[in-house]
Amino acid sequence: VVRWNILPASVLTLTPRERSVLALAAQGCSVKEIARRLQIAITTVSTHMQHARAKLGVKSDSMLLQIGMLLSNESKSDS
């Protein structure tokens, strides 16, 4: 369970591409699959993940993926 100890404003600093990468990672896609789907380089996917981790102040991949799941669910409810 994610405990929101990050400021909501920090989530808003994510770019649309960072959000897309996190959402796909949270759905279980590999870095290679994310790169293929978004038509970007594998290293670019890793860079987006690193930037998102830094912006959110998250140290673990599992916490980053949990946030990605919440963002993914949020975007589904918006549509």
PDB file of C-alpha atoms in Angstrom:
ATOM      1  CA  VAL A   1       0.000   0.000   0.000  1.00  0.00           C
ATOM      2  CA  VAL A   2       1.375   3.383  -0.962  1.00  0.00           C
ATOM      3  CA  ARG A   3       1.549   5.862   1.872  1.00  0.00           C
ATOM      4  CA  TRP A   4       1.552   9.294   0.293  1.00  0.00           C
ATOM      5  CA  ASN A   5       4.410  11.038   2.031  1.00  0.00           C
ATOM      6  CA  ILE A   6       5.273  12.921  -1.145  1.00  0.00           C
ATOM      7  CA  LEU A   7       3.714  16.220  -2.020  1.00  0.00           C
ATOM      8  CA  PRO A   8       0.955  16.014  -4.616  1.00  0.00           C
ATOM      9  CA  ALA A   9       2.812  18.795  -6.432  1.00  0.00           C
ATOM     10  CA  SER A  10       5.750  16.429  -7.023  1.00  0.00           C
ATOM     11  CA  VAL A  11       3.487  14.091  -9.001  1.00  0.00           C
ATOM     12  CA  LEU A  12       2.414  17.025 -11.138  1.00  0.00           C
ATOM     13  CA  THR A  13       6.037  17.657 -12.117  1.00  0.00           C
ATOM     14  CA  LEU A  14       6.133  14.417 -14.107  1.00  0.00           C
ATOM     15  CA  THR A  15       6.056  14.882 -17.846  1.00  0.00           C
ATOM     16  CA  PRO A  16       3.376  13.079 -19.852  1.00  0.00           C
ATOM     17  CA  ARG A  17       6.086  10.724 -21.177  1.00  0.00           C
ATOM     18  CA  GLU A  18       7.321   9.945 -17.646  1.00  0.00           C
ATOM     19  CA  ARG A  19       3.738   9.164 -16.660  1.00  0.00           C
ATOM     20  CA  SER A  20       3.333   6.892 -19.696  1.00  0.00           C
ATOM     21  CA  VAL A  21       6.542   5.030 -18.914  1.00  0.00           C
ATOM     22  CA  LEU A  22       5.526   4.568 -15.269  1.00  0.00           C
ATOM     23  CA  ALA A  23       2.045   3.384 -16.217  1.00  0.00           C
ATOM     24  CA  LEU A  24       3.410   0.779 -18.640  1.00  0.00           C
ATOM     25  CA  ALA A  25       5.997  -0.387 -16.110  1.00  0.00           C
ATOM     26  CA  ALA A  26       3.245  -0.701 -13.511  1.00  0.00           C
ATOM     27  CA  GLN A  27       1.301  -2.882 -15.952  1.00  0.00           C
ATOM     28  CA  GLY A  28       4.251  -5.267 -15.978  1.00  0.00           C
ATOM     29  CA  CYS A  29       5.891  -4.230 -19.245  1.00  0.00           C
ATOM     30  CA  SER A  30       9.630  -4.693 -19.491  1.00  0.00           C
ATOM     31  CA  VAL A  31      11.895  -1.788 -20.389  1.00  0.00           C
ATOM     32  CA  LYS A  32      12.277  -3.308 -23.855  1.00  0.00           C
ATOM     33  CA  GLU A  33       8.491  -3.582 -24.283  1.00  0.00           C
ATOM     34  CA  ILE A  34       7.942  -0.008 -23.092  1.00  0.00           C
ATOM     35  CA  ALA A  35      10.545   1.207 -25.595  1.00  0.00           C
ATOM     36  CA  ARG A  36       8.847  -0.720 -28.391  1.00  0.00           C
ATOM     37  CA  ARG A  37       5.364   0.527 -27.519  1.00  0.00           C
ATOM     38  CA  LEU A  38       6.417   4.158 -27.186  1.00  0.00           C
ATOM     39  CA  GLN A  39       8.872   3.945 -30.090  1.00  0.00           C
ATOM     40  CA  ILE A  40      11.786   5.252 -28.044  1.00  0.00           C
ATOM     41  CA  ALA A  41      15.208   3.864 -27.149  1.00  0.00           C
ATOM     42  CA  ILE A  42      15.632   1.524 -24.194  1.00  0.00           C
ATOM     43  CA  THR A  43      18.074   4.002 -22.651  1.00  0.00           C
ATOM     44  CA  THR A  44      15.416   6.713 -22.948  1.00  0.00           C
ATOM     45  CA  VAL A  45      12.975   4.555 -20.983  1.00  0.00           C
ATOM     46  CA  SER A  46      15.587   4.146 -18.253  1.00  0.00           C
ATOM     47  CA  THR A  47      16.224   7.887 -18.242  1.00  0.00           C
ATOM     48  CA  HIS A  48      12.504   8.632 -17.848  1.00  0.00           C
ATOM     49  CA  MET A  49      12.359   6.184 -14.936  1.00  0.00           C
ATOM     50  CA  GLN A  50      15.394   7.838 -13.290  1.00  0.00           C
ATOM     51  CA  HIS A  51      13.906  11.303 -13.722  1.00  0.00           C
ATOM     52  CA  ALA A  52      10.564  10.193 -12.282  1.00  0.00           C
ATOM     53  CA  ARG A  53      12.320   8.572  -9.318  1.00  0.00           C
ATOM     54  CA  ALA A  54      14.266  11.788  -8.632  1.00  0.00           C
ATOM     55  CA  LYS A  55      11.237  14.072  -9.015  1.00  0.00           C
ATOM     56  CA  LEU A  56       9.147  11.927  -6.689  1.00  0.00           C
ATOM     57  CA  GLY A  57      11.911  11.383  -4.154  1.00  0.00           C
ATOM     58  CA  VAL A  58      11.440   7.621  -4.425  1.00  0.00           C
ATOM     59  CA  LYS A  59      14.355   5.271  -3.846  1.00  0.00           C
ATOM     60  CA  SER A  60      12.849   1.853  -4.560  1.00  0.00           C
ATOM     61  CA  ASP A  61      11.525   0.475  -7.827  1.00  0.00           C
ATOM     62  CA  SER A  62       8.581  -1.104  -6.012  1.00  0.00           C
ATOM     63  CA  MET A  63       7.427   2.267  -4.659  1.00  0.00           C
ATOM     64  CA  LEU A  64       7.871   3.828  -8.099  1.00  0.00           C
ATOM     65  CA  LEU A  65       5.724   1.072  -9.639  1.00  0.00           C
ATOM     66  CA  GLN A  66       3.049   1.520  -6.983  1.00  0.00           C
ATOM     67  CA  ILE A  67       2.872   5.205  -7.835  1.00  0.00           C
ATOM     68  CA  GLY A  68       2.738   4.253 -11.512  1.00  0.00           C
ATOM     69  CA  MET A  69      -0.244   2.009 -10.779  1.00  0.00           C
ATOM     70  CA  LEU A  70      -2.044   4.865  -9.039  1.00  0.00           C
ATOM     71  CA  LEU A  71      -1.292   7.204 -11.938  1.00  0.00           C
ATOM     72  CA  SER A  72      -2.469   4.555 -14.389  1.00  0.00           C
ATOM     73  CA  ASN A  73      -5.713   4.086 -12.474  1.00  0.00           C
ATOM     74  CA  GLU A  74      -6.163   7.849 -12.311  1.00  0.00           C
ATOM     75  CA  SER A  75      -5.829   8.212 -16.081  1.00  0.00           C
ATOM     76  CA  LYS A  76      -8.315   5.363 -16.655  1.00  0.00           C
ATOM     77  CA  SER A  77     -10.900   7.066 -14.464  1.00  0.00           C
ATOM     78  CA  ASP A  78     -10.417  10.340 -16.385  1.00  0.00           C
ATOM     79  CA  SER A  79     -11.423   8.722 -19.677  1.00  0.00           C
TER      80      SER A  79
END
